[in-house]
Amino acid sequence: MELPGLAFAIWMFICFYASVDGYPSGKIREACTSMIPCHGSSPQLSPEHTITVNGTEFKPGDNIEVHLSGPDFEGFFIQARDAEHLDSPAVGSFMLVDRRLSQLLTCGRTKNSAVSHTSKAKKKYIKVYWIAPGDAPKHVQFLATVVKKYKIFWVKIPGPIVSQPNALSPTPPLHATSEAVSTSHPVSYLSKPFNASGCGSMKFCIRNPSNCDPESASCFFLSFQQEKSSVFIEMSGPSEGYLAFALSRDQWMGGDDAYLCVNEDHRVHVSPAYLKGRSRPVLDSENALEDVSWRLVDGVLQCSFRRSIHLPAYKGRFNLDASYYIFLADGEASEGGLIHKHRRQPLITNGIYNVTGLPHDIGGSRSPRLIKAHGALMFVAWITTVSIGVLVARFFKPVWSHSFLFGKEMWFQVHRMLMLTTVMLTSISFVLPFIYRGGWSQQAGFHPYLGCTVMALTIFQALMAGFRPSRHAPRRQLFNWFHWSTGTTARILAVVTMFLGMDLPALDLPDPWDTYTMIGFVAWHVSIDVLLEIHSYCLVRKVEVIEDDRVQILQSLTSAEAEGRLFKQIVLAIYICGNVVFLIAFLAAISQI
């Protein structure tokens, strides 16, 4: 058989095989180019179904409402193509209205560039949205293939032509059906990023980090500018999913007036919403917003809109001439614009503000002050005071054994002072999250459980130290063992707890900086500990050992330790400086969030 004949036979076999049950599921990517179903019959000539749209002009980023209607039909296939080159690939992408009746398909390299049915169920009407791409041709025509029954179908039913502004009529002119009149507010595409000019003088601005440039890819920006009886609002930030801000009467999520900009398949949908507790926002009508515009470039989402200061006709909308806490959040959104819980704490203003009052240029915090204080005190306690106190008790007994402070050996007084400071700081820090949350947090994972364990061990260690037996008492060795094991366990658990706490939403230190810094601190402490252990071992090796009847008598141990006094003091000074550096780094990071 010659090759053309073989190819024809294969094509006939495929069509015949597909015709056994057609495409009842609507997965008809094989027909992307021809739009012809392999149903083994010829298409009808006079279409019974029509395509209508809600506008005649578009700009990149605009959405056009597309309707397919007519007598009962089982299947359909809708595309948009260059009106002057109808054999070219599909143009733009679609967004669904009813997922029970329609589904998105990818034709060629353009994602969601076609729409088809989901089942053979009879239908009379389909509504979708077409999203104009940035490189759209000047004229776009909608085409549809409709299947009434298996053997009765129409191919490439011509629909309306929509054109970009000031574009000349398409050549040659193509058929277009009548357009429906739009009743929604127009949506436009922003041509450039926002800027901070006028912040603090003409408009109220919130920026995170403070004083960041909204044109940068790492700046979260929110501005309010009063214009007579309305307020023009701009919001931008690095997000592939959504940005949202809310006006709240307190610093807790719930009962708030919110506004969302959601990326839905590379088109940004702007909508007001109402927050009920910590559940998903309840979306409201978009008609309360005017002059809606958006832009999505290089992972930075921008949107702007205008709303009236007073909206008495809309339930749940706050008046903008009152004072509120302002939240700014970002997160991920799935297909269809379904938003997910923000992974990190929203930015919250430190006080209440009136966005129509005196203009401000402020920052905000993604961590409440009580949580910041909690983290800072724990870092001071377990990075500084405990670590130094342990080294003093472990290696400085011989060095400071003949020095006294307030009637006691200096090493003991320094150790006791540092450990009591740790107990005090840990106790204060421990209660702060409970004050902030008003109880137990169910969303903090293992962190609170380990924190309670560390607190219990800390208190137990302090009480045990208060009943320390005398140096030559029979129970002294047992006390030493319990004292060491309890303290070591508490330190290890404290480090693990801090690792877990740094990534919680309420104190989300920057990744991976926080992890690397904490690992660096642990390595720093272990290295100093090992260095002092090696130094002590080397001193012991210098001691003359007299072995008599298998009894080792270590002589001049105290004098040998004294020889290393200067070395140990230098190491301790270096260790304290290193701990201070780590502590400053952590506190600086906490102050920036």
XYZ file of C-alpha atoms in Angstrom:
593
model
C 0.000 0.000 0.000
C 1.323 3.446 -0.863
C 1.952 5.871 1.979
C -0.915 8.284 1.121
C -3.313 5.396 1.035
C -1.982 4.082 4.328
C -2.332 7.492 5.992
C -5.909 7.781 4.667
C -6.763 4.311 5.992
C -5.340 5.166 9.428
C -7.305 8.430 9.512
C -10.529 6.589 8.584
C -9.858 4.020 11.300
C -9.353 6.729 13.924
C -12.544 8.504 12.918
C -14.470 5.239 12.866
C -13.082 4.223 16.256
C -13.890 7.631 17.754
C -17.376 7.481 16.275
C -18.260 4.500 18.425
C -19.028 6.841 21.310
C -17.949 10.282 20.030
C -16.716 12.735 22.653
C -19.399 12.666 25.375
C -16.885 13.960 27.938
C -15.971 16.985 25.822
C -12.262 16.059 25.690
C -11.939 16.971 22.034
C -8.426 18.365 21.755
C -7.997 16.363 18.519
C -10.429 18.795 16.890
C -8.618 21.963 17.983
C -7.605 22.967 14.472
C -10.509 21.820 12.299
C -13.233 22.069 14.965
C -14.818 19.081 13.174
C -16.077 16.162 15.302
C -15.273 12.676 13.973
C -18.917 11.600 13.836
C -18.796 9.934 10.442
C -21.204 12.364 8.737
C -21.203 15.774 7.078
C -22.010 18.968 9.004
C -25.297 20.827 8.555
C -25.343 24.023 6.518
C -27.825 26.399 8.171
C -27.026 26.918 11.849
C -29.810 27.040 14.427
C -27.642 28.427 17.217
C -26.170 31.884 17.720
C -23.196 33.422 19.496
C -23.549 36.816 21.172
C -21.132 38.999 23.128
C -21.522 41.975 25.422
C -19.227 44.389 23.620
C -17.653 45.272 20.297
C -14.287 46.600 21.494
C -11.578 45.213 23.742
C -8.165 46.025 25.124
C -5.544 43.554 26.386
C -6.755 42.109 29.659
C -10.437 42.887 29.059
C -13.000 40.154 29.472
C -15.776 39.655 26.945
C -18.984 37.881 27.911
C -19.762 35.181 25.320
C -23.139 33.441 25.018
C -24.054 30.367 22.970
C -27.792 29.719 22.729
C -30.383 27.912 20.646
C -32.466 24.717 20.564
C -31.413 21.772 22.709
C -27.875 20.584 21.974
C -25.608 17.942 23.489
C -22.107 19.163 22.697
C -20.270 22.322 21.740
C -16.783 23.673 21.083
C -15.987 27.416 21.279
C -12.839 29.252 20.193
C -11.727 32.796 19.400
C -9.524 33.365 16.334
C -7.951 36.127 14.308
C -10.884 37.430 12.233
C -8.644 38.000 9.224
C -6.983 34.575 9.478
C -9.568 32.094 10.682
C -7.228 29.159 10.063
C -4.760 30.524 12.622
C -4.503 29.108 16.169
C -6.922 30.016 18.921
C -6.495 33.451 20.498
C -6.796 34.344 24.185
C -8.202 32.240 26.987
C -11.592 31.572 28.531
C -13.033 31.606 32.035
C -15.984 29.428 33.024
C -19.256 30.410 34.641
C -20.832 26.975 35.198
C -18.389 24.089 35.558
C -21.210 21.562 35.467
C -21.898 22.379 31.815
C -18.549 23.533 30.427
C -14.835 22.859 30.765
C -11.600 24.478 29.598
C -9.314 22.914 27.008
C -5.828 23.814 25.834
C -5.378 24.074 22.091
C -1.812 24.448 20.893
C 0.405 26.440 23.239
C -2.368 28.615 24.687
C -3.783 27.392 27.967
C -7.579 27.427 28.353
C -7.989 28.626 24.764
C -11.174 26.640 24.093
C -14.381 25.601 25.865
C -16.357 22.394 25.447
C -19.165 20.414 27.086
C -18.728 18.098 30.064
C -21.437 15.553 29.214
C -24.170 14.662 26.714
C -26.833 16.282 28.892
C -29.088 18.549 26.823
C -28.556 22.266 27.192
C -29.948 25.449 25.631
C -27.546 28.097 26.832
C -23.842 28.441 27.656
C -22.103 31.491 29.107
C -18.331 31.975 29.357
C -15.850 34.847 29.491
C -13.110 35.408 26.936
C -9.929 37.101 28.228
C -8.066 39.216 25.671
C -4.316 38.463 25.617
C -1.624 41.118 25.479
C -0.672 40.162 21.903
C -4.206 39.892 20.541
C -4.827 40.675 16.845
C -6.776 43.806 15.968
C -9.926 41.823 15.165
C -11.102 38.626 16.860
C -14.038 36.443 15.813
C -15.763 33.803 17.916
C -16.482 30.402 16.341
C -18.527 27.501 17.654
C -19.170 23.911 16.712
C -22.534 22.645 18.026
C -23.714 19.018 18.189
C -27.497 18.623 18.354
C -27.386 14.841 17.999
C -24.645 12.482 17.030
C -25.255 12.821 13.286
C -26.538 16.401 13.384
C -23.944 19.089 14.012
C -22.719 22.465 12.727
C -19.045 23.387 12.360
C -17.463 26.830 12.870
C -20.670 28.760 13.341
C -19.488 32.367 12.853
C -19.978 34.653 15.807
C -19.438 38.363 16.439
C -16.214 40.203 15.660
C -14.674 42.293 18.429
C -11.930 44.798 17.658
C -9.333 46.821 19.437
C -9.996 50.596 19.664
C -9.342 52.620 16.504
C -8.747 49.466 14.463
C -9.805 49.576 10.817
C -12.566 47.263 9.650
C -11.355 43.736 8.985
C -10.565 42.805 5.411
C -12.452 41.029 4.007
C -15.475 41.822 6.212
C -16.800 38.750 7.995
C -20.242 37.971 9.313
C -21.003 39.100 12.855
C -24.155 38.645 14.829
C -25.821 41.337 16.919
C -24.128 42.208 20.225
C -25.748 42.441 23.587
C -25.427 45.639 25.562
C -23.045 45.547 28.536
C -24.518 46.353 31.907
C -21.398 45.917 34.084
C -18.720 48.452 34.903
C -15.852 48.372 32.361
C -12.541 46.841 33.364
C -9.309 48.264 31.959
C -5.656 47.262 31.909
C -3.031 49.280 33.781
C -0.189 50.402 31.563
C 2.447 50.944 34.264
C 3.106 50.165 37.931
C 1.989 52.384 40.799
C 4.299 54.925 42.428
C 4.652 56.423 45.888
C 4.456 60.058 44.844
C 1.972 61.897 47.043
C 2.202 59.377 49.888
C 1.802 61.202 53.180
C 0.793 64.458 51.499
C -2.005 63.708 49.054
C -2.853 60.092 49.741
C -2.816 57.619 52.608
C -0.227 54.865 51.978
C 0.777 51.610 53.594
C 4.046 50.043 52.492
C 5.788 46.834 53.496
C 8.746 46.898 53.921
C 8.509 50.483 55.153
C 9.226 53.132 52.505
C 9.626 50.510 49.785
C 9.154 51.436 46.136
C 5.874 50.022 44.749
C 7.624 49.596 41.393
C 9.928 46.973 42.936
C 9.072 43.283 42.860
C 9.171 42.886 46.655
C 7.001 45.785 47.813
C 3.460 45.453 49.160
C 1.635 48.731 48.554
C -1.818 50.033 49.436
C -2.985 53.632 48.949
C -6.202 55.599 49.455
C -6.837 58.963 47.826
C -10.059 60.859 48.448
C -11.692 62.429 45.412
C -14.834 64.337 46.445
C -17.376 61.733 47.623
C -15.300 58.683 46.640
C -11.930 57.117 47.377
C -9.527 55.818 44.731
C -7.681 52.731 45.962
C -4.463 51.162 44.628
C -3.064 47.814 45.759
C -0.024 45.901 44.534
C 2.441 43.269 45.661
C 4.333 40.119 44.681
C 1.630 37.465 44.309
C 0.622 34.908 41.697
C -2.642 34.211 43.526
C -4.411 37.076 45.247
C -3.995 40.296 47.186
C -6.576 41.517 49.683
C -7.054 44.254 52.215
C -9.670 44.594 54.926
C -10.981 47.307 57.215
C -11.469 46.018 60.749
C -12.643 47.452 64.043
C -10.128 45.273 65.903
C -6.963 43.322 65.211
C -8.791 40.038 64.723
C -10.129 38.529 61.537
C -13.936 38.522 61.412
C -16.756 40.985 60.753
C -14.545 42.967 58.375
C -15.017 44.815 55.081
C -12.600 43.230 52.589
C -11.557 43.739 48.966
C -9.858 41.061 46.887
C -7.834 41.106 43.684
C -7.670 37.501 42.483
C -5.665 36.095 39.586
C -8.028 33.888 37.588
C -6.079 32.325 34.720
C -3.993 35.451 34.092
C -6.930 37.788 34.481
C -7.438 39.712 37.715
C -10.927 39.716 39.175
C -11.637 42.516 41.673
C -14.405 41.992 44.185
C -15.561 43.241 47.592
C -16.114 40.615 50.257
C -17.223 40.170 53.843
C -15.148 38.265 56.403
C -17.070 36.054 58.807
C -14.751 34.785 61.505
C -11.740 32.877 60.183
C -13.695 31.271 57.335
C -13.408 31.898 53.592
C -14.462 35.430 52.486
C -18.037 35.835 51.262
C -17.825 37.558 47.872
C -20.185 40.436 47.214
C -21.438 42.141 44.072
C -18.827 43.952 41.992
C -21.224 46.802 41.213
C -20.090 48.704 44.319
C -16.731 49.315 42.628
C -15.992 51.625 39.705
C -13.030 52.376 37.435
C -11.610 48.884 37.974
C -8.162 48.307 36.450
C -5.490 45.676 36.871
C -2.056 44.533 35.783
C -0.135 41.261 36.207
C 3.526 41.437 35.195
C 6.565 39.445 36.386
C 4.734 38.014 39.384
C 3.548 41.406 40.647
C -0.230 41.775 40.901
C -1.728 45.262 40.743
C -5.302 46.454 40.872
C -7.094 49.750 41.415
C -10.701 50.795 41.795
C -12.926 53.500 43.155
C -15.723 53.252 45.694
C -17.985 55.773 47.367
C -17.193 56.860 50.914
C -20.711 55.860 51.948
C -22.526 52.817 50.555
C -25.761 52.555 52.546
C -27.334 50.264 49.943
C -24.626 47.605 50.367
C -24.736 45.555 53.531
C -21.348 44.915 55.094
C -19.579 47.848 53.442
C -17.966 50.185 55.984
C -18.001 53.975 55.692
C -14.547 55.185 54.702
C -14.666 58.321 56.849
C -14.221 56.339 60.090
C -11.106 54.847 61.693
C -10.153 51.186 61.332
C -7.284 48.760 61.598
C -6.134 47.904 58.083
C -5.126 44.371 57.063
C -3.112 43.533 53.946
C -2.814 39.856 52.962
C -1.628 37.725 50.052
C -1.896 34.055 49.179
C -2.486 31.430 46.528
C -5.521 30.961 44.316
C -6.476 27.811 42.437
C -8.198 27.393 39.107
C -11.443 29.297 38.956
C -10.311 31.990 41.382
C -10.751 29.913 44.555
C -8.519 31.534 47.160
C -6.613 29.650 49.847
C -5.669 30.680 53.352
C -2.719 33.037 53.464
C 0.427 31.195 54.450
C 1.758 34.009 56.587
C 0.328 36.539 58.972
C -1.367 39.488 57.239
C 0.204 42.887 57.610
C -1.736 44.819 60.267
C -1.418 48.508 61.062
C -0.219 49.293 64.555
C -3.218 51.539 65.220
C -6.559 52.646 63.803
C -6.549 55.114 60.914
C -9.035 57.158 58.912
C -8.056 56.798 55.251
C -9.994 59.938 54.317
C -8.442 61.994 57.108
C -4.916 63.340 57.393
C -2.678 61.495 54.879
C -0.044 59.178 56.323
C 2.774 57.117 54.871
C 3.081 54.211 57.256
C 4.317 50.677 57.458
C 2.809 47.828 59.341
C 3.670 44.582 60.980
C 3.030 40.994 59.979
C 3.628 39.990 63.584
C 1.697 41.323 66.610
C 3.736 43.150 69.214
C 3.063 40.548 71.903
C 4.325 37.769 69.610
C 7.392 39.826 68.744
C 8.082 40.310 72.453
C 7.570 36.576 73.009
C 10.144 35.693 70.359
C 12.627 38.364 71.456
C 12.566 37.327 75.128
C 12.971 33.657 74.261
C 15.956 34.441 72.047
C 17.581 36.493 74.825
C 16.969 33.729 77.373
C 18.021 30.665 75.382
C 20.655 32.108 73.061
C 22.413 34.390 75.541
C 21.842 33.838 79.254
C 21.503 30.030 79.324
C 24.418 29.375 76.980
C 26.812 31.629 78.870
C 25.642 30.317 82.234
C 26.261 26.706 81.223
C 29.787 27.437 79.985
C 30.642 29.297 83.194
C 29.482 26.380 85.363
C 31.154 23.768 83.176
C 34.582 25.304 82.585
C 35.167 28.195 85.008
C 34.957 26.553 88.436
C 38.775 26.197 88.758
C 39.381 29.575 87.119
C 37.131 31.556 89.454
C 37.204 29.265 92.485
C 39.301 31.716 94.539
C 37.323 34.790 93.509
C 34.268 35.678 95.537
C 31.185 37.787 94.871
C 28.753 38.585 97.700
C 30.281 35.871 99.859
C 30.071 33.100 97.257
C 32.438 31.841 94.582
C 32.267 34.063 91.515
C 31.507 31.280 89.033
C 28.521 30.189 91.121
C 27.123 33.710 91.494
C 27.464 34.407 87.765
C 25.883 31.068 86.914
C 23.008 31.584 89.349
C 22.349 35.145 88.154
C 22.210 34.078 84.495
C 19.950 31.122 85.222
C 17.533 33.167 87.339
C 17.418 35.690 84.499
C 16.547 32.834 82.127
C 13.710 31.682 84.381
C 12.330 35.215 84.623
C 12.532 35.915 80.861
C 11.052 32.522 79.959
C 8.158 32.972 82.397
C 7.282 36.419 81.069
C 7.595 35.280 77.463
C 5.522 32.157 78.144
C 2.339 34.049 79.062
C 2.432 36.542 76.159
C 0.983 34.227 73.438
C -1.853 33.229 75.774
C -2.645 36.908 76.360
C -2.609 37.563 72.608
C -4.661 34.508 71.622
C -6.924 34.581 74.643
C -6.285 30.891 75.145
C -4.678 27.884 73.476
C -3.748 28.056 69.780
C -4.953 25.107 67.697
C -2.979 26.187 64.619
C 0.582 26.352 65.952
C 1.480 22.674 65.565
C 3.933 21.211 68.087
C 5.375 24.575 69.094
C 3.059 25.295 72.056
C 3.332 21.734 73.368
C 7.122 21.832 73.343
C 7.036 25.340 74.787
C 4.978 24.164 77.749
C 7.434 21.311 78.281
C 10.380 23.723 78.270
C 8.575 25.994 80.748
C 7.878 23.063 83.075
C 11.506 21.900 82.941
C 12.694 25.460 83.600
C 10.573 25.787 86.727
C 11.554 22.315 87.891
C 15.244 23.124 87.393
C 14.938 26.318 89.444
C 13.091 24.543 92.277
C 15.594 21.711 92.269
C 18.475 24.196 92.491
C 16.842 25.752 95.542
C 17.156 22.429 97.394
C 20.732 21.693 96.337
C 22.491 19.456 98.899
C 25.799 20.527 100.372
C 28.987 19.620 98.519
C 29.780 16.533 100.596
C 26.220 15.307 101.144
C 25.441 11.718 100.018
C 22.725 12.954 97.645
C 24.946 15.542 95.963
C 25.988 13.236 93.114
C 22.366 12.324 92.415
C 21.475 16.033 92.418
C 24.305 16.806 89.988
C 23.069 14.150 87.583
C 19.435 15.371 87.690
C 20.540 19.003 87.460
C 22.631 18.329 84.361
C 20.092 16.071 82.585
C 17.135 18.408 83.226
C 19.065 21.450 82.025
C 20.396 19.708 78.920
C 16.943 18.407 77.999
C 15.442 21.868 78.421
C 18.112 23.461 76.223
C 17.677 20.906 73.432
C 13.886 21.233 73.477
C 14.155 25.029 73.580
C 16.250 25.064 70.403
C 13.806 22.718 68.648
C 10.873 24.869 69.811
C 12.529 28.012 68.468
C 13.142 26.302 65.121
C 9.426 25.498 64.884
C 8.304 28.904 66.122
C 10.297 30.904 63.589
C 8.161 29.620 60.703
C 4.752 30.064 62.315
C 2.522 32.658 60.595
C 2.488 34.930 63.658
C 6.302 35.208 63.620
C 7.315 34.302 60.087
C 10.987 35.196 59.927
C 12.430 35.344 56.403
C 13.345 31.992 54.838
C 15.891 30.509 54.605
C 17.719 33.132 56.645
C 16.129 32.115 59.928
C 17.000 28.442 59.579
C 20.589 29.088 58.539
C 21.113 31.579 61.366
C 19.732 29.182 63.967
C 21.916 26.369 62.603
C 24.853 28.775 62.749
C 24.178 29.523 66.407
C 23.997 25.818 67.318
C 27.249 25.155 65.425
C 28.866 28.155 67.143
C 27.912 26.938 70.606
C 28.993 23.343 69.929
C 32.338 24.460 68.491
C 33.132 26.612 71.555
C 32.083 23.783 73.843
C 34.315 21.311 71.980
C 37.211 23.778 71.990
C 37.034 24.212 75.767
C 36.703 20.453 76.268
C 39.854 19.848 74.205
C 41.656 22.556 76.138
C 40.688 20.981 79.476
C 41.777 17.556 78.237
C 45.169 18.895 77.196
C 45.656 20.437 80.638
C 44.820 17.155 82.333
C 47.422 15.381 80.170
C 50.045 17.627 81.662
C 49.253 16.479 85.164
C 51.619 13.947 86.646
C 49.788 10.661 87.106
C 50.994 8.347 89.785
C 49.558 4.875 89.432
C 49.613 2.809 92.548
C 47.403 -0.249 93.029
C 45.296 0.868 90.038
C 44.439 4.132 91.767
C 45.183 7.217 89.663
C 46.216 10.239 91.649
C 45.909 13.432 89.611
C 48.196 16.049 91.037
C 48.289 19.769 90.485
C 44.963 19.748 88.595
C 44.019 23.096 90.020
C 47.323 24.655 89.044
C 47.037 23.191 85.545
C 43.586 24.715 85.147
C 44.966 28.020 86.379
C 47.504 27.979 83.573
C 44.600 28.072 81.105
C 42.787 30.922 82.834
C 43.753 33.545 80.265
C 42.838 31.259 77.346
C 39.410 30.480 78.803
C 38.664 34.093 79.531
C 39.533 35.057 75.960
C 37.337 32.252 74.590
C 34.487 33.298 76.862
C 34.755 36.916 75.697
C 34.716 35.797 72.049
C 31.760 33.513 72.744
C 29.785 36.297 74.404
C 30.473 38.618 71.452
C 29.348 35.927 69.008
C 26.140 35.322 70.948
C 25.436 39.042 70.972
C 25.858 39.130 67.184
C 23.375 36.268 66.737
C 20.982 37.926 69.167
C 21.161 41.278 67.367
C 20.535 39.524 64.035
C 17.417 37.824 65.402
C 16.093 40.967 67.066
C 16.691 42.981 63.892
C 14.771 40.402 61.863
C 11.887 40.460 64.362
C 11.718 44.267 64.229
C 11.381 44.194 60.435
C 8.368 41.879 60.181
